[in-house]
Tab-separated table of C-alpha atoms in Angstrom:
chain	number	residue	atom	x	y	z
A	17	GLU	CA	30.250	-23.689	-39.701
A	18	THR	CA	29.374	-22.292	-43.125
A	19	GLY	CA	29.698	-24.633	-46.065
A	20	VAL	CA	30.900	-23.890	-49.581
A	21	THR	CA	28.701	-21.429	-51.429
A	22	GLN	CA	28.660	-20.528	-55.103
A	23	SER	CA	27.070	-17.738	-57.110
A	24	PRO	CA	25.172	-17.368	-59.253
A	25	THR	CA	23.081	-20.532	-59.264
A	26	HIS	CA	22.268	-20.324	-62.955
A	27	LEU	CA	23.668	-18.247	-65.779
A	28	ILE	CA	22.908	-17.905	-69.475
A	29	LYS	CA	25.531	-16.391	-71.764
A	30	THR	CA	26.043	-15.997	-75.480
A	31	ARG	CA	28.921	-17.552	-77.373
A	32	GLY	CA	31.961	-15.250	-77.346
A	33	GLN	CA	31.041	-13.544	-74.077
A	34	GLN	CA	32.968	-13.700	-70.822
A	35	VAL	CA	31.716	-15.031	-67.489
A	36	THR	CA	32.821	-14.897	-63.852
A	37	LEU	CA	31.728	-17.488	-61.317
A	38	ARG	CA	32.281	-17.068	-57.598
A	39	CYS	CA	32.970	-19.406	-54.712
A	40	SER	CA	33.221	-18.882	-50.975
A	41	SER	CA	35.194	-21.598	-49.261
A	42	GLN	CA	34.281	-23.338	-46.039
A	43	SER	CA	35.528	-21.708	-42.878
A	44	GLY	CA	39.145	-22.652	-42.141
A	45	HIS	CA	39.876	-23.921	-45.657
A	46	ASN	CA	42.718	-22.373	-47.656
A	47	THR	CA	42.535	-24.358	-50.891
A	48	VAL	CA	39.927	-24.071	-53.627
A	49	SER	CA	39.519	-26.397	-56.596
A	50	TRP	CA	37.258	-25.911	-59.617
A	51	TYR	CA	35.655	-28.673	-61.643
A	52	GLN	CA	33.570	-28.722	-64.813
A	53	GLN	CA	30.785	-31.282	-65.048
A	54	ALA	CA	29.264	-31.628	-68.498
A	55	LEU	CA	25.840	-33.200	-68.754
A	56	GLY	CA	25.980	-36.949	-68.116
A	57	GLN	CA	29.651	-36.955	-67.187
A	58	GLY	CA	31.818	-36.920	-64.095
A	59	PRO	CA	33.446	-33.709	-62.913
A	60	GLN	CA	36.714	-32.752	-64.627
A	61	PHE	CA	39.443	-30.890	-62.735
A	62	ILE	CA	40.045	-27.379	-64.066
A	63	PHE	CA	42.555	-25.949	-61.579
A	64	GLN	CA	43.302	-25.400	-57.930
A	65	TYR	CA	44.313	-22.354	-55.927
A	66	TYR	CA	46.321	-22.365	-52.723
A	67	ARG	CA	47.332	-19.185	-50.946
A	68	GLU	CA	46.252	-17.076	-53.912
A	69	GLU	CA	48.387	-18.951	-56.449
A	70	GLU	CA	47.478	-21.591	-59.016
A	71	ASN	CA	48.550	-24.962	-57.675
A	72	GLY	CA	47.807	-27.416	-60.428
A	73	ARG	CA	45.817	-27.301	-63.635
A	74	GLY	CA	43.861	-29.800	-65.665
A	75	ASN	CA	43.544	-30.041	-69.422
A	76	PHE	CA	41.728	-26.748	-69.975
A	77	PRO	CA	42.773	-23.887	-72.292
A	78	PRO	CA	44.142	-20.566	-70.987
A	79	ARG	CA	40.796	-18.844	-71.508
A	80	PHE	CA	39.852	-20.567	-68.250
A	81	SER	CA	41.495	-18.539	-65.499
A	82	GLY	CA	41.008	-17.964	-61.827
A	83	LEU	CA	41.760	-15.942	-58.773
A	84	GLN	CA	41.910	-16.591	-55.074
A	85	PHE	CA	41.534	-13.766	-52.616
A	86	PRO	CA	43.116	-13.261	-49.157
A	87	ASN	CA	39.931	-14.565	-47.519
A	88	TYR	CA	40.364	-17.737	-49.654
A	89	SER	CA	37.265	-17.108	-51.757
A	90	SER	CA	37.776	-17.667	-55.447
A	91	GLU	CA	36.638	-16.735	-58.923
A	92	LEU	CA	36.592	-18.721	-62.136
A	93	ASN	CA	36.720	-16.648	-65.309
A	94	VAL	CA	36.006	-18.001	-68.759
A	95	ASN	CA	36.680	-15.846	-71.820
A	96	ALA	CA	35.411	-16.296	-75.373
A	97	LEU	CA	32.669	-18.690	-74.321
A	98	GLU	CA	31.979	-21.679	-76.537
A	99	LEU	CA	28.878	-23.841	-76.713
A	100	ASP	CA	30.815	-26.734	-75.163
A	101	ASP	CA	31.431	-24.632	-72.055
A	102	SER	CA	27.820	-25.282	-71.066
A	103	ALA	CA	28.119	-27.301	-67.870
A	104	LEU	CA	27.764	-27.362	-64.109
A	105	TYR	CA	30.796	-25.697	-62.520
A	106	LEU	CA	31.656	-27.004	-59.091
A	107	CYS	CA	33.874	-25.424	-56.523
A	108	ALA	CA	35.437	-27.461	-53.727
A	109	SER	CA	37.317	-26.201	-50.713
A	110	SER	CA	39.783	-28.040	-48.529
A	111	SER	CA	42.536	-27.540	-46.002
A	112	SER	CA	46.140	-28.303	-46.829
A	113	SER	CA	47.121	-28.694	-43.202
A	114	GLY	CA	47.921	-31.982	-41.540
A	115	THR	CA	46.415	-35.106	-43.050
A	116	SER	CA	43.269	-33.486	-44.301
A	117	TYR	CA	42.347	-34.906	-47.672
A	118	GLU	CA	38.655	-34.220	-48.082
A	119	GLN	CA	37.269	-31.709	-50.524
A	120	TYR	CA	33.887	-30.190	-49.755
A	121	PHE	CA	31.796	-29.261	-52.744
A	122	GLY	CA	29.439	-26.376	-53.280
A	123	PRO	CA	26.080	-26.708	-55.048
A	124	GLY	CA	27.505	-25.541	-58.364
A	125	THR	CA	26.729	-22.914	-60.983
A	126	ARG	CA	24.837	-24.075	-64.048
A	127	LEU	CA	26.199	-22.225	-67.098
A	128	THR	CA	24.333	-22.339	-70.387
A	129	VAL	CA	26.012	-20.928	-73.491
A	130	THR	CA	23.739	-20.199	-76.454
B	14	ALA	CA	48.647	-41.519	-63.838
B	15	GLN	CA	45.381	-42.249	-62.094
B	16	SER	CA	42.000	-43.213	-63.498
B	17	VAL	CA	38.675	-44.638	-62.422
B	18	THR	CA	36.281	-46.883	-64.324
B	19	GLN	CA	32.706	-47.298	-63.222
B	20	LEU	CA	31.040	-50.369	-64.666
B	21	GLY	CA	27.476	-49.678	-65.696
B	22	SER	CA	26.175	-46.198	-66.394
B	23	HIS	CA	22.755	-47.158	-65.050
B	24	VAL	CA	21.785	-49.642	-62.349
B	25	SER	CA	18.189	-50.373	-61.386
B	26	VAL	CA	17.209	-52.351	-58.276
B	27	SER	CA	13.996	-52.992	-56.379
B	28	GLU	CA	13.359	-51.289	-53.074
B	29	GLY	CA	14.817	-53.498	-50.333
B	30	ALA	CA	17.250	-55.246	-52.677
B	31	LEU	CA	21.034	-55.201	-52.512
B	32	VAL	CA	22.762	-52.261	-54.161
B	33	LEU	CA	26.119	-52.948	-55.833
B	34	LEU	CA	27.907	-50.237	-57.796
B	35	ARG	CA	31.211	-51.249	-59.324
B	36	CYS	CA	34.400	-49.213	-59.471
B	37	ASN	CA	37.893	-50.142	-60.609
B	38	TYR	CA	40.834	-47.805	-60.276
B	39	SER	CA	44.272	-47.425	-61.752
B	40	SER	CA	47.020	-45.687	-59.844
B	41	SER	CA	50.810	-45.761	-59.959
B	42	VAL	CA	50.938	-44.717	-56.299
B	43	PRO	CA	48.824	-45.791	-53.313
B	44	PRO	CA	45.522	-44.019	-53.703
B	45	TYR	CA	42.858	-42.363	-51.680
B	46	LEU	CA	39.468	-43.550	-52.909
B	47	PHE	CA	36.080	-41.929	-52.557
B	48	TRP	CA	32.445	-42.400	-53.369
B	49	TYR	CA	30.334	-39.286	-53.893
B	50	VAL	CA	26.577	-38.995	-54.422
B	51	GLN	CA	24.862	-36.306	-56.454
B	52	TYR	CA	21.138	-35.673	-56.263
B	53	PRO	CA	19.421	-33.857	-59.140
B	54	ASN	CA	20.473	-30.225	-59.488
B	55	GLN	CA	22.793	-30.444	-56.500
B	56	GLY	CA	26.513	-30.593	-55.802
B	57	LEU	CA	28.495	-33.608	-54.642
B	58	GLN	CA	28.206	-35.159	-51.190
B	59	LEU	CA	30.905	-37.450	-49.824
B	60	LEU	CA	29.511	-40.904	-48.997
B	61	LEU	CA	32.702	-42.537	-47.787
B	62	LYS	CA	36.460	-42.561	-48.214
B	63	TYR	CA	39.356	-45.023	-48.097
B	64	THR	CA	42.606	-43.643	-46.729
B	65	SER	CA	44.629	-46.798	-45.946
B	66	ALA	CA	43.154	-47.702	-42.596
B	67	ALA	CA	40.517	-50.464	-42.638
B	68	THR	CA	39.854	-51.920	-46.071
B	69	LEU	CA	36.113	-52.115	-45.361
B	70	VAL	CA	34.867	-48.559	-45.152
B	71	LYS	CA	31.494	-47.580	-43.774
B	72	GLY	CA	29.825	-44.399	-44.913
B	73	ILE	CA	26.645	-42.456	-44.508
B	74	ASN	CA	23.138	-43.700	-45.281
B	75	GLY	CA	24.093	-47.357	-44.770
B	76	PHE	CA	26.593	-47.548	-47.628
B	77	GLU	CA	29.934	-49.297	-47.408
B	78	ALA	CA	32.800	-50.112	-49.755
B	79	GLU	CA	35.671	-52.548	-49.689
B	80	PHE	CA	39.159	-51.740	-50.972
B	81	LYS	CA	40.641	-54.756	-52.766
B	82	LYS	CA	44.178	-54.035	-53.888
B	83	SER	CA	44.573	-57.353	-55.728
B	84	GLU	CA	41.511	-56.562	-57.834
B	85	THR	CA	42.084	-52.773	-57.935
B	86	SER	CA	38.443	-52.414	-56.981
B	87	PHE	CA	36.413	-50.266	-54.624
B	88	HIS	CA	32.811	-51.385	-55.091
B	89	LEU	CA	29.977	-49.638	-53.240
B	90	THR	CA	27.251	-51.694	-51.552
B	91	LYS	CA	24.144	-51.236	-49.473
B	92	PRO	CA	22.203	-54.243	-48.128
B	93	SER	CA	18.731	-52.806	-48.656
B	94	ALA	CA	17.882	-50.082	-51.162
B	95	HIS	CA	15.574	-47.228	-50.268
B	96	MET	CA	13.701	-44.964	-52.644
B	97	SER	CA	15.742	-42.022	-51.381
B	98	ASP	CA	18.934	-43.682	-52.674
B	99	ALA	CA	18.015	-42.829	-56.257
B	100	ALA	CA	20.813	-40.539	-57.440
B	101	GLU	CA	24.048	-40.377	-59.438
B	102	TYR	CA	27.060	-41.992	-57.794
B	103	PHE	CA	30.668	-41.171	-58.581
B	104	CYS	CA	33.764	-43.132	-57.680
B	105	ALA	CA	36.898	-41.015	-57.408
B	106	VAL	CA	40.636	-41.295	-56.740
B	107	SER	CA	43.386	-38.978	-55.602
B	108	ARG	CA	47.026	-39.355	-54.644
B	109	ARG	CA	47.823	-40.612	-51.170
B	110	GLY	CA	50.579	-38.939	-49.254
B	111	TYR	CA	49.479	-35.483	-50.310
B	112	SER	CA	47.180	-33.100	-48.571
B	113	SER	CA	43.825	-32.357	-50.059
B	114	ALA	CA	45.705	-30.057	-52.405
B	115	SER	CA	45.625	-33.017	-54.757
B	116	LYS	CA	43.105	-33.040	-57.561
B	117	ILE	CA	40.349	-35.634	-57.507
B	118	ILE	CA	39.782	-37.749	-60.590
B	119	PHE	CA	36.203	-38.876	-61.038
B	120	GLY	CA	34.625	-41.745	-62.876
B	121	SER	CA	31.841	-41.142	-65.356
B	122	GLY	CA	29.145	-41.953	-62.821
B	123	THR	CA	26.448	-44.573	-62.283
B	124	ARG	CA	22.817	-43.580	-62.123
B	125	LEU	CA	20.973	-45.641	-59.508
B	126	SER	CA	17.225	-46.098	-59.947
B	127	ILE	CA	15.015	-47.745	-57.337
B	128	ARG	CA	11.883	-49.642	-58.384
B	129	PRO	CA	8.974	-49.643	-55.936
């Protein structure tokens, strides 16, 4: 069973640029959630995708957007990068079937905005 | 609305001593509760979860937590600390009655240090 993978591992961007982060969900999982973890803080929920549609969103501006593909992999796009966007971005996959309630996290992408 | 408060941003214990990491939650509906561990430069690993079965939950690496509804607490303990336990620990809550399509709300974390 393959776990959740994310790419790239690290990324450095300049303020105002755009970035795309990628996530491959665990086998059999149809739901992907994205979290932002700023340095020294707990992860904050950005949004969730289920069956290729957004299924809940946290308190993040519209320049944070996402996609989910038919194979349930996902992308997080951030436009007009700001310095405060520097963080570890975590992807978590899960299954919406039955009583499953666990989210399995990937290793994260470390984004630095200069 | 749901929230989690972790008491103490940094806890330091001696190797072999009791580990106690405190977590209090707020939830308008019965919650699911979790403890996650994060090692440096890594993602989150689930230590244990409470989903309304037994109130004393046993997890991996010798950790356990007790759900106390009257105190709205879910403290994490381990009888004897090991050097490898040094990490960041996060308490988290989500809505019960939903699938894992529910978002998880995390506390701010507690950094556990182990003294030789």
